[in-house]
Amino acid sequence: MPTTLRRSCAACAKAKHKCSLQTPKCARCTSRNIGCVYANEPLASISMAGSAELPLTVGGGAFDPFGIYPTTALPRTRVQILIQHFLTKIAFEYYPHDPNPVSNPFITSWWPLALNDPALFHVSLSTACFDIEFRAQKGFLHSEILMRDAVSLIRGKIEDPVLAFQDSTMNAVITMAAIEHGKGNLEISTMHVDAVKRMVEIRGGISKVKETSLLTARMVPWVAMLVTGMPQFKTQDYLSQGTAPISQWELVSLGTLQEVDSCLATLIPNLDIDIQNVLLRLRTLFHEGSQTTTSLGPCLLQTTAVHDLAALVIHDLLPSPYVPNDLPSISEAVRYALCIYMFILHGPTYYSHTAILHALILKLHSHLDALSFKDSDLLALKFWLLSMGLVGSIGFMVHEKFANQASILSAATEIKRWNQVKAALMTILWLDHPSELSFLQAWTRILTLNQSSTLCSGVTFKGTND
């Protein structure tokens, strides 16, 4: 957290002189040839409208050097600052897996659409403006202006039977849903989600959207799920509508599943058949995915494959709140742990998954409390479920409860090294992936504390109430 909300540079603040707020150096520091340091990123001033235009650069090259972009109600220099902020920061926050401006989809695919669509352009600038104003903590004046005009522009597009269902229109509406969700306007956010669902339906489903824009087809169902807390599109299940299974998922044959996982019934007895089917396919894919190339298709370490797989699994596993669910806690615990693991592998993309991940963590914790875990044969499952909760809950208050349970379990079973824990995880489900570092660090902390203390001696594994 910043120690001050001051916008002016340190030199102007010390001299009690009005700062022009220009970057990288304000006018006063430039004229005096002295260092210019900001405690916080300066918020652009309306008075800057008459100043020289800013060069728009991405990846070392000029981007749209002629300034050909839709007009807005904001001063031109302010707009250029927001464009620069979107292209150098927001694009990579939305898609952090590709730091290369030459290939990041929000620069190569999204931005060209925005330059030719005033509605999407306004929404894009609004995301950049909201980010700046949120950190400045001085209200959302400019982002509200941009959002107001974006809504007006989208209404105009919806009246046109051709423009209403364009990829750029759906991109704009689902982004508005994310922005309103970030502001806490949940009803408005849900309204935007409902609108984009109707657009997708009229287009013929996500599979049809995928034919014209992979980015739109991936972003719409993912963000819709994140802001509502539940899937809004059905999994395809080999039909023509919904979230399409990835090629690797379809290529896993029943024979392969039975051959690779004949022991799963022993590892997790009485597991719900639908959840078991997902776990079986993941076990097969993750085994193949550890190789660079596989008989089942591209390596699962590729970013888009991980996203498509995560979207498919989570959409398939998360239950509808309108359907009664009376499965045993062991099935429910595996269900939520699988979803959490997919979020861990996927990482934050398009929009923060904090809210839905927290809800899943609490569900897993409640079902873990309902399990006795008296059978020593379930040792690997105990470690796997706790590990998913342990890493997924990092940053949440419930994390310490998972850490306490993991500490008690490891002490009771005399597990002292990470490779012993990893061996147990691999027995259930594991993918060699950069996320292993998070598991390693979380467990190393627990195992180190166990070795330096005798407080856990003789304590049996027992859940705690949230």
XYZ file of C-alpha atoms in Angstrom:
466
model
C 0.000 0.000 0.000
C 1.357 3.487 -0.824
C 2.275 5.640 2.173
C 0.774 8.755 0.554
C -1.904 9.532 -2.003
C 0.080 12.545 -3.259
C 0.064 12.893 -7.047
C 2.776 15.564 -7.423
C 6.461 14.717 -7.697
C 8.705 14.852 -4.626
C 10.572 18.008 -5.751
C 7.397 20.029 -6.386
C 5.852 18.813 -3.138
C 8.932 19.855 -1.172
C 8.966 23.285 -2.842
C 5.176 23.555 -2.395
C 4.968 24.247 -6.135
C 2.140 23.095 -8.411
C 3.270 20.037 -10.367
C 2.372 19.614 -14.051
C 2.131 15.827 -13.470
C 3.895 15.046 -16.738
C 5.947 11.879 -17.128
C 8.693 10.875 -17.068
C 9.557 14.388 -15.753
C 7.278 17.279 -14.880
C 7.784 20.708 -16.451
C 9.485 22.211 -13.374
C 11.990 19.386 -12.978
C 12.700 19.448 -16.711
C 13.459 23.187 -16.697
C 15.688 22.835 -13.620
C 17.345 19.669 -14.919
C 16.768 17.818 -11.657
C 15.463 14.326 -10.834
C 11.699 13.849 -10.903
C 10.298 11.115 -8.641
C 6.598 10.346 -8.120
C 5.383 8.551 -4.996
C 2.368 7.428 -7.038
C 1.721 7.351 -10.749
C 0.479 10.874 -11.612
C -3.121 11.148 -12.678
C -3.345 13.019 -15.988
C -4.837 16.521 -15.725
C -7.509 18.005 -17.952
C -5.208 21.005 -18.379
C -2.824 18.762 -20.333
C -5.186 18.814 -23.320
C -3.238 21.557 -25.007
C 0.203 20.042 -24.443
C 2.237 18.133 -26.989
C 0.859 14.767 -28.030
C 2.435 11.678 -26.530
C 4.149 9.128 -28.762
C 2.257 5.834 -28.703
C 4.788 3.023 -28.581
C 4.515 -0.694 -27.948
C 7.492 -3.021 -27.957
C 9.841 -0.303 -29.085
C 7.819 0.689 -32.164
C 5.197 3.342 -32.851
C 1.613 2.083 -32.688
C -0.917 3.977 -34.797
C 1.497 6.947 -35.204
C -1.084 8.994 -37.097
C -3.529 8.969 -34.188
C -6.353 7.455 -36.209
C -8.730 6.223 -33.536
C -12.347 6.921 -32.521
C -13.097 10.244 -30.858
C -14.118 10.442 -27.195
C -15.348 13.090 -24.776
C -11.922 13.206 -23.097
C -9.000 15.479 -24.083
C -6.760 14.006 -26.765
C -3.674 13.819 -24.544
C -5.670 12.064 -21.832
C -6.865 9.537 -24.426
C -3.297 8.912 -25.564
C -2.221 8.274 -21.970
C -5.032 5.733 -21.608
C -4.113 4.050 -24.898
C -0.512 3.753 -23.755
C -1.673 2.365 -20.391
C -3.882 -0.223 -22.072
C -1.216 -1.373 -24.528
C 1.633 -1.530 -22.020
C -0.153 -2.685 -18.845
C -3.794 -3.753 -19.164
C -3.197 -6.007 -22.180
C -0.601 -7.967 -20.229
C -2.716 -8.109 -17.074
C -5.583 -9.563 -19.109
C -3.238 -12.051 -20.758
C -0.087 -12.419 -18.627
C 0.972 -15.657 -20.335
C 2.357 -13.782 -23.353
C 4.597 -10.820 -22.449
C 5.549 -10.303 -26.091
C 3.711 -7.293 -27.604
C 4.160 -8.823 -31.045
C 1.994 -11.822 -30.172
C -0.123 -10.871 -27.132
C -3.743 -11.361 -28.342
C -4.999 -8.181 -26.722
C -2.575 -6.229 -28.897
C -2.660 -8.318 -32.061
C -6.374 -9.241 -32.104
C -8.298 -7.063 -29.653
C -6.743 -3.680 -30.358
C -7.250 -3.668 -34.162
C -10.930 -4.353 -33.502
C -11.050 -1.500 -30.996
C -9.528 0.967 -33.449
C -12.394 0.261 -35.831
C -15.189 0.005 -33.277
C -15.965 3.092 -31.147
C -17.880 1.030 -28.564
C -15.012 -1.406 -27.956
C -12.536 1.481 -28.042
C -14.436 3.277 -25.270
C -14.670 0.107 -23.190
C -10.949 -0.577 -23.634
C -10.041 2.926 -22.513
C -12.454 2.571 -19.603
C -10.525 -0.454 -18.323
C -7.291 1.529 -18.420
C -8.934 4.575 -16.858
C -10.589 2.522 -14.119
C -7.208 1.000 -13.248
C -5.589 4.429 -12.908
C -8.480 6.000 -11.016
C -8.866 3.017 -8.697
C -5.261 3.355 -7.570
C -5.590 7.127 -7.278
C -8.626 6.725 -4.970
C -10.198 9.969 -6.220
C -13.353 8.670 -7.826
C -14.091 7.371 -11.310
C -14.930 10.547 -13.230
C -13.304 9.725 -16.560
C -13.998 5.983 -16.526
C -17.688 6.731 -15.868
C -17.756 9.142 -18.817
C -16.205 6.515 -21.067
C -18.552 3.808 -19.793
C -21.615 6.019 -20.272
C -20.650 6.711 -23.864
C -19.776 3.045 -24.432
C -23.267 1.985 -23.331
C -24.787 4.529 -25.707
C -22.636 3.278 -28.584
C -23.481 -0.362 -27.864
C -27.190 0.425 -27.798
C -26.772 1.938 -31.240
C -25.028 -1.227 -32.466
C -27.691 -3.523 -31.025
C -30.319 -1.765 -33.116
C -28.429 -2.912 -36.219
C -29.065 -6.625 -37.013
C -25.515 -7.000 -38.376
C -23.463 -4.979 -35.884
C -25.318 -6.331 -32.842
C -23.627 -9.737 -32.927
C -20.092 -8.866 -34.001
C -17.127 -10.210 -32.039
C -16.212 -6.649 -31.058
C -19.706 -6.089 -29.629
C -19.482 -9.226 -27.488
C -15.960 -8.263 -26.404
C -17.242 -4.867 -25.304
C -20.251 -6.212 -23.390
C -18.365 -8.945 -21.499
C -15.650 -6.430 -20.573
C -18.321 -4.079 -19.258
C -19.562 -6.964 -17.113
C -16.068 -7.359 -15.655
C -15.690 -3.626 -15.008
C -19.036 -3.369 -13.227
C -18.199 -6.475 -11.189
C -14.919 -4.857 -10.166
C -16.841 -1.792 -8.999
C -19.247 -3.931 -6.970
C -22.212 -3.317 -9.281
C -23.195 -6.987 -9.401
C -26.707 -6.556 -10.804
C -25.447 -4.461 -13.725
C -22.642 -6.947 -14.289
C -25.124 -9.830 -14.449
C -27.290 -7.833 -16.844
C -24.336 -7.509 -19.237
C -23.630 -11.255 -18.935
C -27.249 -12.053 -19.819
C -26.960 -9.782 -22.856
C -23.820 -11.462 -24.174
C -25.367 -14.912 -23.583
C -28.236 -13.930 -25.889
C -25.732 -12.729 -28.488
C -23.863 -16.040 -28.360
C -27.113 -17.983 -28.630
C -28.184 -16.064 -31.723
C -24.710 -16.588 -33.241
C -25.202 -20.351 -32.846
C -23.151 -21.035 -29.721
C -19.547 -20.650 -28.613
C -18.368 -23.087 -31.281
C -19.665 -20.715 -33.970
C -18.032 -17.698 -32.306
C -14.789 -19.675 -32.292
C -14.868 -19.753 -36.102
C -14.348 -15.978 -36.266
C -12.476 -15.161 -33.035
C -10.668 -17.571 -30.736
C -10.083 -14.744 -28.254
C -13.798 -13.916 -28.008
C -14.782 -17.594 -27.799
C -12.383 -18.135 -24.898
C -12.973 -14.874 -23.051
C -16.779 -14.715 -23.056
C -17.584 -17.969 -21.177
C -14.583 -17.591 -18.857
C -15.356 -14.020 -17.726
C -19.078 -14.776 -17.551
C -18.295 -17.590 -15.124
C -15.896 -15.493 -13.033
C -18.266 -12.575 -12.491
C -21.378 -14.685 -11.794
C -19.626 -17.392 -9.774
C -20.980 -20.246 -11.892
C -20.785 -21.513 -15.500
C -23.083 -19.693 -17.899
C -22.525 -21.980 -20.902
C -22.950 -25.746 -21.114
C -20.045 -27.978 -21.998
C -20.342 -29.276 -25.512
C -20.292 -32.984 -24.669
C -19.809 -33.662 -28.369
C -22.843 -31.574 -29.328
C -22.872 -28.411 -31.444
C -23.432 -25.880 -28.649
C -21.508 -24.750 -25.623
C -17.886 -24.907 -24.540
C -16.165 -27.280 -26.974
C -13.942 -30.068 -25.616
C -10.288 -29.702 -26.578
C -8.930 -32.204 -29.086
C -6.862 -34.065 -26.460
C -9.995 -34.619 -24.343
C -11.864 -36.181 -27.233
C -8.940 -38.406 -28.198
C -8.769 -40.163 -24.832
C -10.506 -43.479 -25.494
C -12.389 -45.534 -22.931
C -9.839 -48.319 -23.359
C -7.004 -45.934 -22.523
C -8.837 -44.766 -19.420
C -9.372 -48.295 -18.156
C -5.764 -49.273 -18.868
C -4.174 -46.271 -17.129
C -6.544 -46.057 -14.161
C -7.592 -49.530 -13.141
C -6.473 -48.672 -9.587
C -8.527 -45.465 -9.184
C -11.378 -47.248 -7.398
C -8.919 -48.270 -4.676
C -7.443 -44.781 -4.389
C -10.847 -43.065 -4.183
C -13.676 -45.492 -3.390
C -17.321 -44.658 -4.160
C -16.434 -41.666 -6.314
C -19.330 -40.226 -8.335
C -19.192 -41.593 -11.881
C -19.233 -38.178 -13.604
C -16.455 -36.819 -11.403
C -14.551 -40.068 -11.854
C -14.756 -39.714 -15.628
C -13.240 -36.220 -15.493
C -10.473 -37.378 -13.160
C -9.690 -40.381 -15.368
C -9.305 -38.207 -18.452
C -7.171 -35.673 -16.599
C -4.891 -38.407 -15.270
C -4.375 -39.688 -18.806
C -3.855 -36.223 -20.297
C -1.481 -35.115 -17.548
C 0.568 -38.267 -17.969
C 0.849 -37.534 -21.692
C 1.188 -33.797 -21.091
C 4.483 -34.253 -19.270
C 6.043 -34.993 -22.659
C 6.967 -32.311 -25.182
C 4.833 -33.866 -27.918
C 2.245 -36.570 -27.451
C 0.074 -38.966 -29.380
C -2.912 -37.053 -28.020
C -1.911 -33.709 -29.500
C 0.092 -30.622 -28.423
C 1.757 -30.512 -25.025
C -0.655 -29.370 -22.295
C 1.918 -26.890 -21.062
C 0.906 -24.660 -23.954
C -1.079 -21.738 -22.579
C -4.149 -22.009 -24.801
C -4.417 -25.761 -24.177
C -4.328 -25.222 -20.404
C -7.010 -22.538 -20.698
C -9.295 -24.660 -22.878
C -8.867 -27.625 -20.571
C -9.500 -25.555 -17.431
C -12.625 -24.002 -18.952
C -13.959 -27.410 -19.983
C -13.287 -29.127 -16.649
C -14.626 -26.324 -14.451
C -17.739 -25.859 -16.588
C -18.315 -29.599 -16.472
C -17.749 -30.033 -12.735
C -19.337 -27.023 -11.089
C -22.912 -27.921 -10.144
C -25.875 -25.737 -10.924
C -27.346 -24.041 -7.832
C -30.788 -25.011 -9.114
C -30.108 -28.764 -9.163
C -30.253 -30.719 -5.853
C -26.875 -32.153 -4.928
C -26.671 -34.932 -2.357
C -23.378 -36.591 -3.277
C -21.110 -37.951 -0.509
C -18.511 -35.537 0.834
C -15.653 -37.510 -0.702
C -17.046 -36.887 -4.205
C -17.761 -33.247 -3.431
C -14.263 -32.737 -2.012
C -12.711 -34.194 -5.165
C -15.018 -32.068 -7.334
C -13.966 -28.791 -5.744
C -10.304 -29.788 -5.440
C -10.200 -30.546 -9.182
C -11.677 -27.120 -9.969
C -9.179 -25.434 -7.635
C -6.282 -27.284 -9.269
C -7.408 -26.124 -12.710
C -7.499 -22.519 -11.479
C -3.992 -22.953 -10.044
C -2.698 -24.277 -13.361
C -4.577 -21.668 -15.364
C -3.653 -18.571 -13.365
C -5.476 -15.216 -13.583
C -6.403 -14.509 -17.206
C -8.902 -12.029 -18.710
C -10.180 -11.127 -15.219
C -9.448 -11.920 -11.575
C -10.721 -15.315 -10.405
C -10.334 -14.404 -6.709
C -14.064 -14.384 -5.873
C -14.963 -17.738 -7.428
C -11.748 -19.378 -6.167
C -12.508 -18.260 -2.611
C -15.992 -19.778 -2.843
C -14.526 -23.077 -4.071
C -11.945 -23.082 -1.266
C -14.674 -22.709 1.361
C -16.669 -25.534 -0.251
C -13.629 -27.822 -0.184
C -12.923 -26.943 3.443
C -16.473 -27.740 4.529
C -16.423 -31.148 2.809
C -13.008 -31.967 4.254
C -14.430 -31.344 7.708
C -17.161 -33.891 6.979
C -14.639 -36.626 6.140
C -13.229 -38.858 8.873
C -10.247 -40.140 6.857
C -9.881 -43.151 9.145
C -8.759 -45.456 6.327
C -4.980 -45.442 5.923
C -5.444 -46.443 2.268
C -6.698 -42.910 1.597
C -3.416 -41.311 2.644
C -2.532 -40.116 -0.869
C -6.011 -38.612 -1.280
C -5.679 -36.799 2.048
C -2.440 -35.161 0.931
C -3.832 -34.303 -2.503
C -7.026 -32.671 -1.227
C -5.173 -30.692 1.441
C -2.516 -29.607 -1.051
C -5.100 -28.169 -3.424
C -6.695 -26.264 -0.554
C -3.333 -25.222 0.848
C -2.063 -23.627 -2.368
C -5.427 -22.400 -3.638
C -6.151 -20.593 -0.358
C -2.927 -18.550 -0.332
C -3.981 -14.979 0.405
C -7.249 -16.012 2.093
C -7.905 -16.199 5.839
C -8.776 -19.892 5.603
C -5.226 -20.673 4.431
C -3.958 -21.119 7.985
C -6.622 -23.758 8.631
C -5.421 -25.763 5.640
C -1.822 -25.246 6.794
C -2.697 -26.525 10.264
C -4.399 -29.615 8.857
C -1.458 -30.270 6.537
C 0.976 -29.876 9.426
C -0.918 -32.357 11.591
C -1.212 -34.884 8.764
C 2.457 -34.727 7.764
C 3.606 -35.010 11.387
C 1.304 -37.955 12.081
C 2.533 -39.815 8.999
C 6.198 -38.824 9.514
C 6.392 -37.132 6.112
C 9.468 -34.888 6.223
C 10.413 -34.025 2.629
C 8.687 -32.410 -0.330
C 9.483 -35.322 -2.648
C 7.443 -37.579 -0.337
C 4.470 -35.221 -0.582
C 4.872 -34.941 -4.370
C 4.888 -38.740 -4.685
C 1.501 -38.820 -2.951
C 0.137 -36.070 -5.218
C 1.304 -37.901 -8.330
C -0.662 -40.942 -7.203
C -3.931 -38.970 -7.562
C -3.342 -36.239 -10.172
C -0.285 -34.165 -11.039
C 1.036 -32.175 -13.987
C 4.649 -31.049 -14.264
C 4.043 -27.322 -14.433
C 5.566 -24.049 -13.131
C 2.868 -24.000 -10.437
C 4.854 -26.737 -8.653
C 6.886 -23.947 -7.057
C 3.820 -22.790 -5.100
C 3.242 -26.311 -3.767
C 6.934 -26.709 -2.939
C 7.078 -23.428 -1.009
C 3.843 -24.065 0.902
C 4.867 -27.562 1.962
C 8.479 -26.605 2.721
C 7.219 -24.028 5.203
C 5.048 -26.646 6.929
C 7.650 -29.405 6.972
C 10.336 -27.027 8.246
C 8.112 -25.901 11.120
C 7.312 -29.513 11.948
C 10.981 -30.438 12.158
C 11.753 -27.523 14.471
C 8.893 -28.232 16.840
C 7.573 -31.172 18.847
C 4.151 -29.652 19.444
C 2.494 -31.884 16.865
C 3.740 -35.140 18.344
C 0.964 -37.669 18.807
C -1.741 -35.412 17.371
C -4.237 -37.146 15.085
C -5.611 -35.672 11.863
C -8.759 -33.698 12.500
C -10.595 -31.027 10.523
C -11.448 -27.572 11.864
C -14.568 -25.531 11.363
C -14.407 -22.419 9.200
